[in-house]
Amino acid sequence: MSQKIQTLSGYINEYQRSVHQPEKFWGRIAQSFHWQKPWDNVLSWDFKGPDIKWFENAKLNLTENIFERHLFTHGEKAAIIWEPNDPKEAHRIISYRELFEMTCQFSNALEAQGVEKGDRVIIYMPMIPEAAVAMLACARIGAVHSVVFAGFSSSALADRINDCEAKIVLTSDGNFRGSKNIPVKEVVDEALEKTSTVEKVIVCKRTNSEVTMKSTRDVWWHDVIKGQSIDHKAVTLDAEDLLFILYTSGSTGKPKGVVHTTGGYMVYTQYSFLNVFQYEQDDVYWCTADIGWITGHSYIVYGPLLAGATTLMFEGVPTYPHAGRFWEIIDKYKVNQFYTAPTAIRALQAKGLEPIAPYSLDSLKVIGSVGEPINEEAWHWYHDHIGKGNCPLVDTWWQTETGGIMISPLAGITPNKPAHASLPLPGIQPVIVDAEGNELKGNNVEGNLCIKFPWPSILRTTYGDHKRFKETYFSTYPGMYFTGDGAKRDHDGYLRILGRVDDVINVSGHRMGTAEVENAINEHPRVIESAVVGYPHDIKGQGIYAYAICDREGVSDQVLIEEIKGTVRKIIGPIAKPDEVQIVNGLPKTRSGKIMRRILRKVASKDISNLGDTSTLLNPEVIAEIIDGSPSD
Ligand code: WT7
């Protein structure tokens, strides 16, 4: 617990130290972990290569730092509290000792199935403790997990399997989400028709739904663990060995596999978890994310478990079976730290205060927000009605690529400012730059957000494509990591994140590349060309607006629109389905053939009073037609 900052002056001192002597700073933090062999070098880096190594040549196993490091002191403490989708079903409380045994047993099972250090394992599972066990077992044996959100379609799953050449897929017989039972095993079966590397599928029983098991390939989870020992000697890994790959959308092409490695990620997730949430030993902490996203990786599984915390895992959705479900769970388990997304806050805010009334929420000490900018209205509602005006609200800015929280208040220590992520964590050196990459120093400045010095959990590459890694993050402003976000430093020096400045849309806290959605739309046989933009959406933050040029002969626009939405749903998944589709005859293009998205964004946002300079357009006449929404044939 010595890693925890206690006061504002403590934060300031710690921050100064972390900037002036980063290696000494992180070396000291890392000392509280269990390393099988210490590092030769805390950090070696070059943002041009780029090549980043933390704790060079150190040997460790991350799970020894979750289990062996803590078992003597809190083996009986609850590691995971699991709340099922249906509140009538029994919950589960799993102690550190039990979680250790489950992890060891499944590690042995994976090895018996032929999984070796370095092999890639796809996890396509519901929010059940076994999903966390699967991740931990991979970490224990040195296999590289890639969790795929179980709402992605079979083709999105197949793309990920193919990209990382996975050897094994872990899934379940079904997935309860609200009133639905999603047939995830069927999705896996369909995906595997388009892949050739997967040797085994391990199926965990959850819903007792009937599934077809392919005899040479599919095995039951309960069968493979049968007879396996609950002891397992952790495999020795290098600090820079891969821990996991997590796919995320970018502004171009297919999702990329963000690579995180073992040592630095371990150090940073524990450190940031303890400091941002100010977790205390008997607290119950709850993050509502899904393990399919980085938030679930770093702040449901790794950060809390490394810190020896009790982490609550919820299988269901915020509104099932009623709109007070989150608040009911907080009271049921006396949750102390609650961490969710602005989109959930806005959706629950829309239900009014009635669903909150039956619950006291008085166990809450800290509330948190993540995934997208939180608007002031939602910030105040969350602060006043959930935090009852006396819980610090941590607005945490970070990314899949950063591995952990980068800019955020430390609960109760650094001041709260509505809608501001506020100040960087120790070790994080954010800079705001202008279009040419000049650093804008001082306050009252706005520009693009970069980070100029490495931190332990920075991504190391994009899987199988180091060139893309360099181009995406280190080429826009050479010598700096470019986040893709705009930011403002206000007159007091607090940072406010303004949202993406690239072709990425943030829908309900999920990242979608416009190009990815366009590619999916273009799969529809009648679509000739499409363009996708984001627009402000009351609940989702941003909605997806698609313009499509189609062959309209003999079919109504309404039918086309529904089919296009269905195509995207099928190719990527429900989260990428456009909110609006407009069939058009042309798209505004410059003479060089580039779509002028600025105009499309304005039309989608119903902000057409000033469209800016359109003199470089090849076909200005399409604008009026698009605004009209009823193009003439
Ligand atoms: C993008 C990263 C970090 C885990 C969840 C999303 C946006 C994230 C905030 C925040 C404003 C935020 C950024 C960022 N974002 N948190 N507190 N305030 N914007 O991870 O899918 O990798 O998306 O989410 O635009 O670049 P992700």
mmCIF file of N, CA and C and ligand atoms in Angstrom, residues 248-249 293-296 299 339 342 369-374 394-402 404-405 407 419-421 483-486 496-502 504 506 509-512, ligand 1:
data_model
loop_
_atom_site.group_PDB
_atom_site.id
_atom_site.type_symbol
_atom_site.label_atom_id
_atom_site.label_comp_id
_atom_site.label_asym_id
_atom_site.label_seq_id
_atom_site.Cartn_x
_atom_site.Cartn_y
_atom_site.Cartn_z
ATOM 1 N N THR A 248 -8.425 -3.020 -31.477
ATOM 2 C CA THR A 248 -9.181 -1.773 -31.376
ATOM 3 C C THR A 248 -9.230 -1.088 -32.725
ATOM 4 N N SER A 249 -10.266 -0.280 -32.913
ATOM 5 C CA SER A 249 -10.466 0.368 -34.202
ATOM 6 C C SER A 249 -9.615 1.615 -34.335
ATOM 7 N N TRP A 293 -13.152 -5.161 -23.281
ATOM 8 C CA TRP A 293 -12.509 -3.863 -23.527
ATOM 9 C C TRP A 293 -11.322 -3.706 -22.581
ATOM 10 N N ILE A 294 -10.488 -2.729 -22.877
ATOM 11 C CA ILE A 294 -9.301 -2.522 -22.031
ATOM 12 C C ILE A 294 -9.698 -2.181 -20.592
ATOM 13 N N THR A 295 -10.802 -1.485 -20.415
ATOM 14 C CA THR A 295 -11.208 -1.131 -19.044
ATOM 15 C C THR A 295 -11.410 -2.395 -18.214
ATOM 16 N N GLY A 296 -12.015 -3.401 -18.816
ATOM 17 C CA GLY A 296 -12.202 -4.663 -18.116
ATOM 18 C C GLY A 296 -10.885 -5.357 -17.820
ATOM 19 N N TYR A 299 -8.963 -2.735 -15.193
ATOM 20 C CA TYR A 299 -9.619 -2.309 -13.955
ATOM 21 C C TYR A 299 -10.797 -3.171 -13.512
ATOM 22 N N TYR A 339 -17.314 2.524 -10.923
ATOM 23 C CA TYR A 339 -16.633 3.046 -12.117
ATOM 24 C C TYR A 339 -17.448 2.666 -13.346
ATOM 25 N N PRO A 342 -19.986 7.352 -19.221
ATOM 26 C CA PRO A 342 -20.972 8.425 -19.378
ATOM 27 C C PRO A 342 -22.247 7.973 -20.100
ATOM 28 N N SER A 369 -15.669 7.742 -14.044
ATOM 29 C CA SER A 369 -16.210 7.797 -15.401
ATOM 30 C C SER A 369 -15.095 7.478 -16.383
ATOM 31 N N VAL A 370 -15.427 6.798 -17.455
ATOM 32 C CA VAL A 370 -14.419 6.430 -18.455
ATOM 33 C C VAL A 370 -15.032 6.189 -19.822
ATOM 34 N N GLY A 371 -14.265 6.455 -20.854
ATOM 35 C CA GLY A 371 -14.631 6.009 -22.195
ATOM 36 C C GLY A 371 -14.913 7.118 -23.179
ATOM 37 N N GLU A 372 -15.353 8.256 -22.701
ATOM 38 C CA GLU A 372 -15.687 9.364 -23.597
ATOM 39 C C GLU A 372 -15.777 10.610 -22.732
ATOM 40 N N PRO A 373 -15.784 11.773 -23.374
ATOM 41 C CA PRO A 373 -15.940 12.991 -22.573
ATOM 42 C C PRO A 373 -17.271 12.946 -21.828
ATOM 43 N N ILE A 374 -17.259 13.318 -20.570
ATOM 44 C CA ILE A 374 -18.515 13.377 -19.817
ATOM 45 C C ILE A 374 -18.994 14.826 -19.843
ATOM 46 N N VAL A 394 -13.962 10.723 -10.345
ATOM 47 C CA VAL A 394 -12.739 10.649 -11.146
ATOM 48 C C VAL A 394 -13.096 10.425 -12.618
ATOM 49 N N ASP A 395 -12.830 11.460 -13.420
ATOM 50 C CA ASP A 395 -13.052 11.380 -14.866
ATOM 51 C C ASP A 395 -11.722 10.931 -15.459
ATOM 52 N N THR A 396 -11.656 9.653 -15.822
ATOM 53 C CA THR A 396 -10.361 9.048 -16.177
ATOM 54 C C THR A 396 -10.185 8.995 -17.683
ATOM 55 N N TRP A 397 -9.190 9.703 -18.183
ATOM 56 C CA TRP A 397 -8.900 9.629 -19.617
ATOM 57 C C TRP A 397 -7.761 8.640 -19.863
ATOM 58 N N TRP A 398 -7.990 7.735 -20.787
ATOM 59 C CA TRP A 398 -6.937 6.824 -21.229
ATOM 60 C C TRP A 398 -7.416 6.106 -22.472
ATOM 61 N N GLN A 399 -6.661 5.126 -22.940
ATOM 62 C CA GLN A 399 -6.957 4.447 -24.204
ATOM 63 C C GLN A 399 -6.515 2.985 -24.131
ATOM 64 N N THR A 400 -7.019 2.188 -25.048
ATOM 65 C CA THR A 400 -6.557 0.808 -25.154
ATOM 66 C C THR A 400 -5.023 0.789 -25.218
ATOM 67 N N GLU A 401 -4.491 1.730 -25.969
ATOM 68 C CA GLU A 401 -3.043 1.778 -26.197
ATOM 69 C C GLU A 401 -2.258 2.172 -24.947
ATOM 70 N N THR A 402 -2.866 2.931 -24.064
ATOM 71 C CA THR A 402 -2.100 3.410 -22.895
ATOM 72 C C THR A 402 -2.097 2.368 -21.778
ATOM 73 N N GLY A 404 -3.386 1.896 -19.131
ATOM 74 C CA GLY A 404 -3.899 2.330 -17.837
ATOM 75 C C GLY A 404 -4.298 3.789 -17.891
ATOM 76 N N ILE A 405 -4.912 4.241 -16.802
ATOM 77 C CA ILE A 405 -5.412 5.619 -16.688
ATOM 78 C C ILE A 405 -4.243 6.602 -16.736
ATOM 79 N N ILE A 407 -4.762 10.434 -17.363
ATOM 80 C CA ILE A 407 -5.114 11.758 -16.845
ATOM 81 C C ILE A 407 -6.400 11.588 -16.054
ATOM 82 N N ALA A 419 -16.355 17.832 -15.772
ATOM 83 C CA ALA A 419 -16.027 17.556 -17.169
ATOM 84 C C ALA A 419 -14.545 17.697 -17.504
ATOM 85 N N HIS A 420 -13.702 17.734 -16.502
ATOM 86 C CA HIS A 420 -12.261 17.793 -16.745
ATOM 87 C C HIS A 420 -11.579 16.527 -16.227
ATOM 88 N N ALA A 421 -10.778 15.912 -17.086
ATOM 89 C CA ALA A 421 -9.978 14.773 -16.622
ATOM 90 C C ALA A 421 -8.877 15.292 -15.697
ATOM 91 N N THR A 483 -2.153 10.817 -29.462
ATOM 92 C CA THR A 483 -3.298 10.094 -28.905
ATOM 93 C C THR A 483 -4.498 10.016 -29.841
ATOM 94 N N GLY A 484 -4.589 10.972 -30.805
ATOM 95 C CA GLY A 484 -5.792 11.038 -31.631
ATOM 96 C C GLY A 484 -6.876 11.904 -31.014
ATOM 97 N N ASP A 485 -6.613 12.445 -29.826
ATOM 98 C CA ASP A 485 -7.601 13.289 -29.151
ATOM 99 C C ASP A 485 -7.189 14.753 -29.177
ATOM 100 N N GLY A 486 -8.204 15.608 -29.142
ATOM 101 C CA GLY A 486 -7.969 17.031 -28.924
ATOM 102 C C GLY A 486 -8.098 17.311 -27.430
ATOM 103 N N ARG A 496 -8.874 19.256 -20.245
ATOM 104 C CA ARG A 496 -10.195 18.804 -20.642
ATOM 105 C C ARG A 496 -10.050 18.115 -21.991
ATOM 106 N N ILE A 497 -10.550 16.898 -22.089
ATOM 107 C CA ILE A 497 -10.426 16.151 -23.341
ATOM 108 C C ILE A 497 -11.592 16.538 -24.239
ATOM 109 N N LEU A 498 -11.290 16.877 -25.490
ATOM 110 C CA LEU A 498 -12.341 17.386 -26.373
ATOM 111 C C LEU A 498 -12.871 16.333 -27.334
ATOM 112 N N GLY A 499 -12.264 15.156 -27.358
ATOM 113 C CA GLY A 499 -12.752 14.108 -28.260
ATOM 114 C C GLY A 499 -11.786 13.877 -29.404
ATOM 115 N N ARG A 500 -12.108 12.902 -30.242
ATOM 116 C CA ARG A 500 -11.190 12.482 -31.294
ATOM 117 C C ARG A 500 -11.054 13.557 -32.375
ATOM 118 N N VAL A 501 -9.846 13.668 -32.888
ATOM 119 C CA VAL A 501 -9.622 14.587 -33.999
ATOM 120 C C VAL A 501 -9.368 13.809 -35.294
ATOM 121 N N ASP A 502 -9.441 12.478 -35.200
ATOM 122 C CA ASP A 502 -9.226 11.658 -36.398
ATOM 123 C C ASP A 502 -10.552 11.026 -36.828
ATOM 124 N N VAL A 504 -12.229 8.578 -36.090
ATOM 125 C CA VAL A 504 -12.704 7.573 -35.153
ATOM 126 C C VAL A 504 -13.925 8.158 -34.454
ATOM 127 N N ASN A 506 -16.712 7.802 -31.299
ATOM 128 C CA ASN A 506 -16.844 7.185 -29.988
ATOM 129 C C ASN A 506 -18.339 6.986 -29.696
ATOM 130 N N GLY A 509 -18.959 5.055 -25.710
ATOM 131 C CA GLY A 509 -17.670 4.701 -25.110
ATOM 132 C C GLY A 509 -16.912 3.646 -25.902
ATOM 133 N N HIS A 510 -17.461 3.209 -27.039
ATOM 134 C CA HIS A 510 -16.745 2.237 -27.870
ATOM 135 C C HIS A 510 -16.208 2.930 -29.094
ATOM 136 N N ARG A 511 -15.026 2.536 -29.456
ATOM 137 C CA ARG A 511 -14.369 3.164 -30.567
ATOM 138 C C ARG A 511 -14.726 2.491 -31.870
ATOM 139 N N MET A 512 -15.140 3.268 -32.865
ATOM 140 C CA MET A 512 -15.448 2.719 -34.178
ATOM 141 C C MET A 512 -14.704 3.528 -35.223
HETATM 142 C C1 WT7 B 1 -10.674 6.920 -26.514
HETATM 143 C C2 WT7 B 1 -10.042 5.612 -26.212
HETATM 144 C C3 WT7 B 1 -9.971 4.026 -21.885
HETATM 145 C C4 WT7 B 1 -10.871 2.941 -21.805
HETATM 146 C C5 WT7 B 1 -12.113 3.026 -22.604
HETATM 147 C C6 WT7 B 1 -11.982 3.509 -24.027
HETATM 148 C C7 WT7 B 1 -11.947 8.468 -25.335
HETATM 149 C C8 WT7 B 1 -11.637 7.661 -22.979
HETATM 150 C C9 WT7 B 1 -12.130 9.446 -21.846
HETATM 151 C C10 WT7 B 1 -12.414 10.488 -20.909
HETATM 152 C C11 WT7 B 1 -12.783 11.913 -22.713
HETATM 153 C C12 WT7 B 1 -12.220 9.754 -23.207
HETATM 154 C C13 WT7 B 1 -10.809 9.183 -26.022
HETATM 155 C C14 WT7 B 1 -9.782 8.099 -26.217
HETATM 156 N N1 WT7 B 1 -11.913 8.615 -23.886
HETATM 157 N N2 WT7 B 1 -11.779 8.148 -21.742
HETATM 158 N N3 WT7 B 1 -12.378 10.285 -19.590
HETATM 159 N N4 WT7 B 1 -12.731 11.713 -21.395
HETATM 160 N N5 WT7 B 1 -12.544 10.983 -23.638
HETATM 161 O O1 WT7 B 1 -10.826 3.012 -24.637
HETATM 162 O O2 WT7 B 1 -11.720 2.270 -26.828
HETATM 163 O O3 WT7 B 1 -9.277 2.715 -26.513
HETATM 164 O O4 WT7 B 1 -10.932 4.596 -26.574
HETATM 165 O O5 WT7 B 1 -11.809 7.099 -25.679
HETATM 166 O O6 WT7 B 1 -11.259 9.684 -27.244
HETATM 167 O O7 WT7 B 1 -8.892 8.343 -27.273
HETATM 168 P P1 WT7 B 1 -10.673 3.077 -26.182
#
